[in-house]
Amino acid sequence: MSWTHRRRWTSAIVCGASLILAATACSSGKDSGSPASAPQHTTGSISLVYAQKQGDQEYFIDEADGAKAKAKALGVDLKVVDLGNDANKAVTEVQNAVNQKANGVIAVVPDPSVGPQVVQLAKAGGLAFLTSDDQVCTNGPDPSKCSKENLVPRVGFSGQQMGEQVGTSAGQLFKQAGWKPEDTAIVDAWQQDVTVCTDRVKANETAFKTASGADVKTIEVGTDNTPSDAQNKISATVAGNRSVKHWVVMGCNDENVSGGVAAIQNAGYSADNVIGVGLGAYLACKEWRGGKPTGFKAALWINGQDVGSLAVQTMYDYLKNGKAMPAEVFAPTKMVDASNWQQSGMTCS
């Protein structure tokens, strides 16, 4: 996986030498090695808060485990908070971190529209701030419309590269199946206000067309990124498209594909008429472990533990060693299926 070039952002507070997530010269917007723009070194113990949306989701459970393991190894005091889908709780927990005099916050916000508010709270409270997984803009509610210099540094995965891998796999499986484009439909499901999800989906659609060499009708479905909502929404989509004989299912994560595959098979389609390619593999492996025929044919394994560990390490290096945070840090990924997931090194809890 490639690493993007390093980028930093600052605020007036950073220019005043308070400990905030920092990174550019205050006037130029370019990297500067001057002491004024360099992070301060934290002496003594480091206290961090990791605030995650959907903390009961398999991926985020793994991410929390990875963060805890790294924090223990580094001697960091880490508190993990489940925000669920409550954007207001993200604001509350950042304020709590300020009140508790934490050194920094790593966040996966439920709604990017609260990004500017939590960033300002962190700045005002003297907290270093880093995001994992999803992007946050410092001065606007929509990261997709945010200039690069105003995006908060992020640890996670490359949405475009992940989408390309999913779309390529789905396109290859479509060709192998020998399906006709006119008898097939793609359903692509995701939470459409989450920028990294949109990046994945747009990339998978382009990659599918390239890999398959076919022009297949695509139906985009908005969900809340949970299996139940994906199943409900895609059930309605299938009911309105009964002439379709074969379905390809892609989306932002395993949850969307799991829900979509279930919806299509519940509508009477056999597993042979469904190609689901997930993103995460933590739900796909449960289908494969059961040994029953399934439309969940492949998934891109993204290891949440890697992201949690890398996020804590990035924050520690910033606070303890004065190492500037890169614009983005990407963890590795791997495509797996029923035949090789157990040999890949992934676990299926």
GROMACS .gro file of C-alpha atoms in nm:
model
  349
    1MET     CA    1   0.000   0.000   0.000
    2SER     CA    2   0.131   0.342  -0.087
    3TRP     CA    3   0.175   0.619   0.162
    4THR     CA    4   0.057   0.968   0.077
    5HIS     CA    5   0.287   1.264   0.107
    6ARG     CA    6   0.304   1.425   0.448
    7ARG     CA    7   0.073   1.713   0.521
    8ARG     CA    8   0.002   1.916   0.834
    9TRP     CA    9  -0.256   2.156   0.967
   10THR     CA   10  -0.244   2.419   1.236
   11SER     CA   11  -0.452   2.667   1.425
   12ALA     CA   12  -0.397   2.996   1.593
   13ILE     CA   13  -0.350   2.803   1.916
   14VAL     CA   14  -0.069   2.602   1.761
   15CYS     CA   15   0.089   2.925   1.642
   16GLY     CA   16   0.071   3.036   2.005
   17ALA     CA   17   0.267   2.722   2.101
   18SER     CA   18  -0.008   2.526   2.279
   19LEU     CA   19  -0.007   2.148   2.233
   20ILE     CA   20  -0.253   2.089   1.952
   21LEU     CA   21  -0.248   1.869   1.648
   22ALA     CA   22  -0.013   2.065   1.432
   23ALA     CA   23   0.162   2.068   1.119
   24THR     CA   24   0.198   2.355   0.883
   25ALA     CA   25   0.366   2.688   0.910
   26CYS     CA   26   0.091   2.921   1.024
   27SER     CA   27   0.121   3.155   0.729
   28SER     CA   28   0.242   2.945   0.437
   29GLY     CA   29   0.042   2.622   0.468
   30LYS     CA   30   0.360   2.430   0.380
   31ASP     CA   31   0.578   2.203   0.591
   32SER     CA   32   0.816   2.396   0.808
   33GLY     CA   33   1.093   2.263   1.023
   34SER     CA   34   1.094   2.570   1.244
   35PRO     CA   35   1.060   2.515   1.620
   36ALA     CA   36   0.747   2.731   1.625
   37SER     CA   37   0.554   2.477   1.419
   38ALA     CA   38   0.697   2.164   1.579
   39PRO     CA   39   0.489   1.967   1.833
   40GLN     CA   40   0.586   2.001   2.196
   41HIS     CA   41   0.720   1.694   2.374
   42THR     CA   42   0.499   1.552   2.649
   43THR     CA   43   0.681   1.456   2.965
   44GLY     CA   44   0.547   1.196   3.204
   45SER     CA   45   0.265   0.952   3.130
   46ILE     CA   46   0.033   0.989   2.831
   47SER     CA   47  -0.345   0.962   2.858
   48LEU     CA   48  -0.558   0.905   2.546
   49VAL     CA   49  -0.927   0.860   2.464
   50TYR     CA   50  -1.031   0.646   2.165
   51ALA     CA   51  -1.391   0.740   2.080
   52GLN     CA   52  -1.545   0.507   1.821
   53LYS     CA   53  -1.877   0.502   1.641
   54GLN     CA   54  -2.058   0.165   1.633
   55GLY     CA   55  -1.831   0.018   1.898
   56ASP     CA   56  -2.025  -0.311   1.897
   57GLN     CA   57  -1.941  -0.374   1.530
   58GLU     CA   58  -1.685  -0.653   1.476
   59TYR     CA   59  -1.437  -0.428   1.298
   60PHE     CA   60  -1.441  -0.164   1.572
   61ILE     CA   61  -1.413  -0.427   1.844
   62ASP     CA   62  -1.095  -0.548   1.673
   63GLU     CA   63  -0.976  -0.190   1.638
   64ALA     CA   64  -1.025  -0.129   2.010
   65ASP     CA   65  -0.836  -0.450   2.093
   66GLY     CA   66  -0.545  -0.340   1.875
   67ALA     CA   67  -0.540   0.003   2.038
   68LYS     CA   68  -0.546  -0.146   2.388
   69ALA     CA   69  -0.261  -0.385   2.311
   70LYS     CA   70  -0.043  -0.107   2.169
   71ALA     CA   71  -0.128   0.126   2.459
   72LYS     CA   72  -0.026  -0.141   2.709
   73ALA     CA   73   0.303  -0.198   2.528
   74LEU     CA   74   0.379   0.176   2.527
   75GLY     CA   75   0.264   0.243   2.883
   76VAL     CA   76  -0.020   0.467   2.763
   77ASP     CA   77  -0.335   0.515   2.970
   78LEU     CA   78  -0.611   0.448   2.715
   79LYS     CA   79  -0.986   0.484   2.755
   80VAL     CA   80  -1.206   0.341   2.476
   81VAL     CA   81  -1.554   0.491   2.440
   82ASP     CA   82  -1.840   0.354   2.227
   83LEU     CA   83  -2.028   0.643   2.063
   84GLY     CA   84  -2.281   0.418   1.890
   85ASN     CA   85  -2.447   0.629   1.621
   86ASP     CA   86  -2.486   0.935   1.845
   87ALA     CA   87  -2.304   1.234   1.699
   88ASN     CA   88  -2.384   1.442   2.007
   89LYS     CA   89  -2.204   1.188   2.223
   90ALA     CA   90  -1.890   1.249   2.019
   91VAL     CA   91  -1.902   1.613   2.125
   92THR     CA   92  -1.969   1.517   2.487
   93GLU     CA   93  -1.683   1.267   2.502
   94VAL     CA   94  -1.429   1.510   2.358
   95GLN     CA   95  -1.536   1.762   2.621
   96ASN     CA   96  -1.503   1.489   2.886
   97ALA     CA   97  -1.151   1.419   2.761
   98VAL     CA   98  -1.070   1.788   2.804
   99ASN     CA   99  -1.216   1.788   3.155
  100GLN     CA  100  -1.020   1.476   3.246
  101LYS     CA  101  -0.701   1.641   3.119
  102ALA     CA  102  -0.623   1.375   2.862
  103ASN     CA  103  -0.335   1.443   2.626
  104GLY     CA  104  -0.512   1.342   2.308
  105VAL     CA  105  -0.821   1.201   2.139
  106ILE     CA  106  -0.847   0.952   1.853
  107ALA     CA  107  -1.196   0.959   1.706
  108VAL     CA  108  -1.424   0.782   1.461
  109VAL     CA  109  -1.718   1.021   1.460
  110PRO     CA  110  -2.069   0.888   1.383
  111ASP     CA  111  -2.146   1.190   1.165
  112PRO     CA  112  -1.882   1.403   0.993
  113SER     CA  113  -2.096   1.714   1.036
  114VAL     CA  114  -1.979   1.738   1.400
  115GLY     CA  115  -1.618   1.738   1.288
  116PRO     CA  116  -1.555   2.112   1.316
  117GLN     CA  117  -1.712   2.123   1.661
  118VAL     CA  118  -1.505   1.841   1.807
  119VAL     CA  119  -1.189   1.979   1.646
  120GLN     CA  120  -1.250   2.319   1.806
  121LEU     CA  121  -1.319   2.159   2.143
  122ALA     CA  122  -0.992   1.968   2.121
  123LYS     CA  123  -0.801   2.281   2.024
  124ALA     CA  124  -0.953   2.491   2.298
  125GLY     CA  125  -0.879   2.218   2.554
  126GLY     CA  126  -0.520   2.166   2.443
  127LEU     CA  127  -0.577   1.811   2.313
  128ALA     CA  128  -0.396   1.649   2.022
  129PHE     CA  129  -0.656   1.516   1.778
  130LEU     CA  130  -0.635   1.232   1.527
  131THR     CA  131  -0.904   1.045   1.336
  132SER     CA  132  -0.912   0.681   1.237
  133ASP     CA  133  -1.114   0.526   0.955
  134ASP     CA  134  -1.335   0.821   0.858
  135GLN     CA  135  -1.226   1.167   0.754
  136VAL     CA  136  -1.306   1.487   0.945
  137CYS     CA  137  -1.281   1.843   0.816
  138THR     CA  138  -1.167   2.120   1.050
  139ASN     CA  139  -1.387   2.392   0.901
  140GLY     CA  140  -1.686   2.227   0.735
  141PRO     CA  141  -1.940   1.946   0.778
  142ASP     CA  142  -1.859   1.758   0.456
  143PRO     CA  143  -1.507   1.614   0.424
  144SER     CA  144  -1.562   1.551   0.051
  145LYS     CA  145  -1.578   1.927   0.000
  146CYS     CA  146  -1.287   2.002   0.232
  147SER     CA  147  -0.951   2.126   0.109
  148LYS     CA  148  -0.670   1.884   0.186
  149GLU     CA  149  -0.498   2.117   0.428
  150ASN     CA  150  -0.814   2.128   0.640
  151LEU     CA  151  -0.857   1.751   0.673
  152VAL     CA  152  -0.756   1.610   1.010
  153PRO     CA  153  -0.471   1.355   0.988
  154ARG     CA  154  -0.615   1.004   0.961
  155VAL     CA  155  -0.510   0.644   1.021
  156GLY     CA  156  -0.702   0.380   0.829
  157PHE     CA  157  -0.726   0.243   0.480
  158SER     CA  158  -0.726   0.392   0.133
  159GLY     CA  159  -1.090   0.401   0.030
  160GLN     CA  160  -1.004   0.414  -0.338
  161GLN     CA  161  -0.761   0.124  -0.325
  162MET     CA  162  -1.001  -0.091  -0.121
  163GLY     CA  163  -1.284  -0.014  -0.362
  164GLU     CA  164  -1.066  -0.105  -0.657
  165GLN     CA  165  -0.980  -0.441  -0.501
  166VAL     CA  166  -1.346  -0.519  -0.429
  167GLY     CA  167  -1.463  -0.415  -0.775
  168THR     CA  168  -1.187  -0.607  -0.949
  169SER     CA  169  -1.270  -0.924  -0.757
  170ALA     CA  170  -1.642  -0.888  -0.829
  171GLY     CA  171  -1.575  -0.823  -1.197
  172GLN     CA  172  -1.355  -1.130  -1.225
  173LEU     CA  173  -1.614  -1.347  -1.051
  174PHE     CA  174  -1.883  -1.211  -1.285
  175LYS     CA  175  -1.676  -1.313  -1.589
  176GLN     CA  176  -1.611  -1.657  -1.444
  177ALA     CA  177  -1.983  -1.708  -1.382
  178GLY     CA  178  -2.060  -1.638  -1.749
  179TRP     CA  179  -2.359  -1.420  -1.668
  180LYS     CA  180  -2.511  -1.191  -1.929
  181PRO     CA  181  -2.503  -0.817  -1.846
  182GLU     CA  182  -2.868  -0.775  -1.945
  183ASP     CA  183  -2.976  -1.039  -1.690
  184THR     CA  184  -2.761  -0.897  -1.409
  185ALA     CA  185  -2.776  -0.601  -1.172
  186ILE     CA  186  -2.523  -0.461  -0.927
  187VAL     CA  187  -2.645  -0.332  -0.594
  188ASP     CA  188  -2.396  -0.103  -0.420
  189ALA     CA  189  -2.491  -0.009  -0.063
  190TRP     CA  190  -2.339   0.241   0.179
  191GLN     CA  191  -2.399   0.528   0.419
  192GLN     CA  192  -2.385   0.805   0.166
  193ASP     CA  193  -2.275   1.090   0.392
  194VAL     CA  194  -1.957   0.905   0.494
  195THR     CA  195  -1.681   1.020   0.260
  196VAL     CA  196  -1.459   0.714   0.285
  197CYS     CA  197  -1.757   0.493   0.199
  198THR     CA  198  -1.834   0.696  -0.112
  199ASP     CA  199  -1.468   0.671  -0.212
  200ARG     CA  200  -1.486   0.292  -0.186
  201VAL     CA  201  -1.809   0.260  -0.379
  202LYS     CA  202  -1.716   0.489  -0.667
  203ALA     CA  203  -1.387   0.301  -0.701
  204ASN     CA  204  -1.551  -0.042  -0.694
  205GLU     CA  205  -1.795   0.056  -0.968
  206THR     CA  206  -1.516   0.172  -1.198
  207ALA     CA  207  -1.299  -0.131  -1.121
  208PHE     CA  208  -1.587  -0.373  -1.180
  209LYS     CA  209  -1.645  -0.235  -1.527
  210THR     CA  210  -1.275  -0.257  -1.608
  211ALA     CA  211  -1.234  -0.613  -1.477
  212SER     CA  212  -1.557  -0.750  -1.624
  213GLY     CA  213  -1.549  -0.565  -1.954
  214ALA     CA  214  -1.926  -0.536  -1.921
  215ASP     CA  215  -2.178  -0.259  -1.874
  216VAL     CA  216  -2.405  -0.384  -1.595
  217LYS     CA  217  -2.690  -0.183  -1.444
  218THR     CA  218  -2.592  -0.045  -1.103
  219ILE     CA  219  -2.847   0.035  -0.832
  220GLU     CA  220  -2.709   0.251  -0.552
  221VAL     CA  221  -2.877   0.205  -0.214
  222GLY     CA  222  -2.837   0.433   0.087
  223THR     CA  223  -2.811   0.257   0.424
  224ASP     CA  224  -2.684   0.323   0.775
  225ASN     CA  225  -2.403   0.068   0.719
  226THR     CA  226  -2.569  -0.202   0.933
  227PRO     CA  227  -2.675  -0.550   0.812
  228SER     CA  228  -3.038  -0.502   0.915
  229ASP     CA  229  -3.082  -0.173   0.733
  230ALA     CA  230  -2.900  -0.303   0.426
  231GLN     CA  231  -3.125  -0.609   0.425
  232ASN     CA  232  -3.441  -0.400   0.452
  233LYS     CA  233  -3.339  -0.151   0.183
  234ILE     CA  234  -3.208  -0.413  -0.059
  235SER     CA  235  -3.517  -0.631  -0.009
  236ALA     CA  236  -3.721  -0.342  -0.147
  237THR     CA  237  -3.476  -0.302  -0.434
  238VAL     CA  238  -3.502  -0.669  -0.528
  239ALA     CA  239  -3.882  -0.659  -0.510
  240GLY     CA  240  -3.880  -0.377  -0.763
  241ASN     CA  241  -3.646  -0.560  -1.001
  242ARG     CA  242  -3.782  -0.913  -1.031
  243SER     CA  243  -3.667  -0.941  -1.394
  244VAL     CA  244  -3.306  -0.954  -1.275
  245LYS     CA  245  -3.170  -1.311  -1.277
  246HIS     CA  246  -2.831  -1.253  -1.118
  247TRP     CA  247  -2.710  -1.008  -0.855
  248VAL     CA  248  -2.370  -0.862  -0.770
  249VAL     CA  249  -2.352  -0.708  -0.422
  250MET     CA  250  -2.086  -0.459  -0.313
  251GLY     CA  251  -2.076  -0.177  -0.061
  252CYS     CA  252  -1.884   0.012   0.204
  253ASN     CA  253  -1.838  -0.280   0.441
  254ASP     CA  254  -1.921  -0.641   0.522
  255GLU     CA  255  -2.243  -0.529   0.689
  256ASN     CA  256  -2.391  -0.395   0.366
  257VAL     CA  257  -2.292  -0.702   0.167
  258SER     CA  258  -2.411  -0.944   0.437
  259GLY     CA  259  -2.749  -0.771   0.453
  260GLY     CA  260  -2.772  -0.756   0.075
  261VAL     CA  261  -2.687  -1.122   0.022
  262ALA     CA  262  -2.944  -1.222   0.286
  263ALA     CA  263  -3.211  -1.005   0.125
  264ILE     CA  264  -3.152  -1.152  -0.220
  265GLN     CA  265  -3.138  -1.514  -0.104
  266ASN     CA  266  -3.450  -1.461   0.108
  267ALA     CA  267  -3.623  -1.339  -0.208
  268GLY     CA  268  -3.573  -1.684  -0.361
  269TYR     CA  269  -3.243  -1.651  -0.544
  270SER     CA  270  -2.997  -1.936  -0.501
  271ALA     CA  271  -2.644  -1.875  -0.380
  272ASP     CA  272  -2.523  -1.953  -0.734
  273ASN     CA  273  -2.704  -1.645  -0.860
  274VAL     CA  274  -2.544  -1.403  -0.614
  275ILE     CA  275  -2.190  -1.265  -0.608
  276GLY     CA  276  -2.129  -1.072  -0.290
  277VAL     CA  277  -1.784  -0.921  -0.232
  278GLY     CA  278  -1.748  -0.772   0.114
  279LEU     CA  279  -1.512  -0.532   0.275
  280GLY     CA  280  -1.385  -0.638   0.614
  281ALA     CA  281  -1.426  -1.019   0.593
  282TYR     CA  282  -1.532  -1.043   0.959
  283LEU     CA  283  -1.892  -1.132   0.861
  284ALA     CA  284  -1.799  -1.316   0.544
  285CYS     CA  285  -1.586  -1.564   0.737
  286LYS     CA  286  -1.885  -1.660   0.951
  287GLU     CA  287  -2.074  -1.756   0.635
  288TRP     CA  288  -1.779  -1.961   0.510
  289ARG     CA  289  -1.716  -2.122   0.847
  290GLY     CA  290  -2.065  -2.270   0.839
  291GLY     CA  291  -1.989  -2.457   0.518
  292LYS     CA  292  -2.328  -2.386   0.359
  293PRO     CA  293  -2.371  -2.242   0.009
  294THR     CA  294  -2.367  -1.864   0.021
  295GLY     CA  295  -2.374  -1.571  -0.215
  296PHE     CA  296  -2.096  -1.414  -0.009
  297LYS     CA  297  -1.818  -1.516  -0.247
  298ALA     CA  298  -1.519  -1.304  -0.135
  299ALA     CA  299  -1.419  -1.018   0.093
  300LEU     CA  300  -1.132  -0.779   0.140
  301TRP     CA  301  -0.980  -0.848   0.480
  302ILE     CA  302  -0.913  -0.527   0.668
  303ASN     CA  303  -0.762  -0.584   1.007
  304GLY     CA  304  -0.910  -0.343   1.259
  305GLN     CA  305  -0.639  -0.435   1.509
  306ASP     CA  306  -0.378  -0.293   1.272
  307VAL     CA  307  -0.560   0.041   1.256
  308GLY     CA  308  -0.613   0.070   1.631
  309SER     CA  309  -0.251  -0.013   1.700
  310LEU     CA  310  -0.123   0.225   1.433
  311ALA     CA  311  -0.344   0.508   1.557
  312VAL     CA  312  -0.213   0.481   1.914
  313GLN     CA  313   0.145   0.456   1.789
  314THR     CA  314   0.098   0.765   1.568
  315MET     CA  315  -0.043   0.967   1.855
  316TYR     CA  316   0.230   0.847   2.093
  317ASP     CA  317   0.504   0.940   1.847
  318TYR     CA  318   0.353   1.285   1.810
  319LEU     CA  319   0.312   1.354   2.180
  320LYS     CA  320   0.621   1.183   2.316
  321ASN     CA  321   0.873   1.225   2.037
  322GLY     CA  322   0.752   1.535   1.854
  323LYS     CA  323   0.705   1.339   1.531
  324ALA     CA  324   0.461   1.517   1.298
  325MET     CA  325   0.150   1.323   1.200
  326PRO     CA  326   0.130   1.223   0.834
  327ALA     CA  327  -0.180   1.330   0.640
  328GLU     CA  328  -0.284   0.966   0.614
  329VAL     CA  329  -0.138   0.633   0.724
  330PHE     CA  330  -0.271   0.320   0.554
  331ALA     CA  331  -0.282  -0.033   0.694
  332PRO     CA  332  -0.248  -0.337   0.461
  333THR     CA  333  -0.539  -0.535   0.311
  334LYS     CA  334  -0.586  -0.879   0.151
  335MET     CA  335  -0.863  -1.043  -0.056
  336VAL     CA  336  -0.988  -1.371   0.093
  337ASP     CA  337  -1.257  -1.628   0.017
  338ALA     CA  338  -1.397  -1.954   0.153
  339SER     CA  339  -1.093  -2.147   0.032
  340ASN     CA  340  -0.815  -1.941   0.187
  341TRP     CA  341  -0.939  -1.721   0.472
  342GLN     CA  342  -0.820  -1.962   0.740
  343GLN     CA  343  -0.470  -1.969   0.591
  344SER     CA  344  -0.459  -1.589   0.560
  345GLY     CA  345  -0.397  -1.537   0.931
  346MET     CA  346  -0.732  -1.377   1.007
  347THR     CA  347  -0.943  -1.491   1.299
  348CYS     CA  348  -1.322  -1.520   1.291
  349SER     CA  349  -1.478  -1.434   1.626
   0.00000   0.00000   0.00000
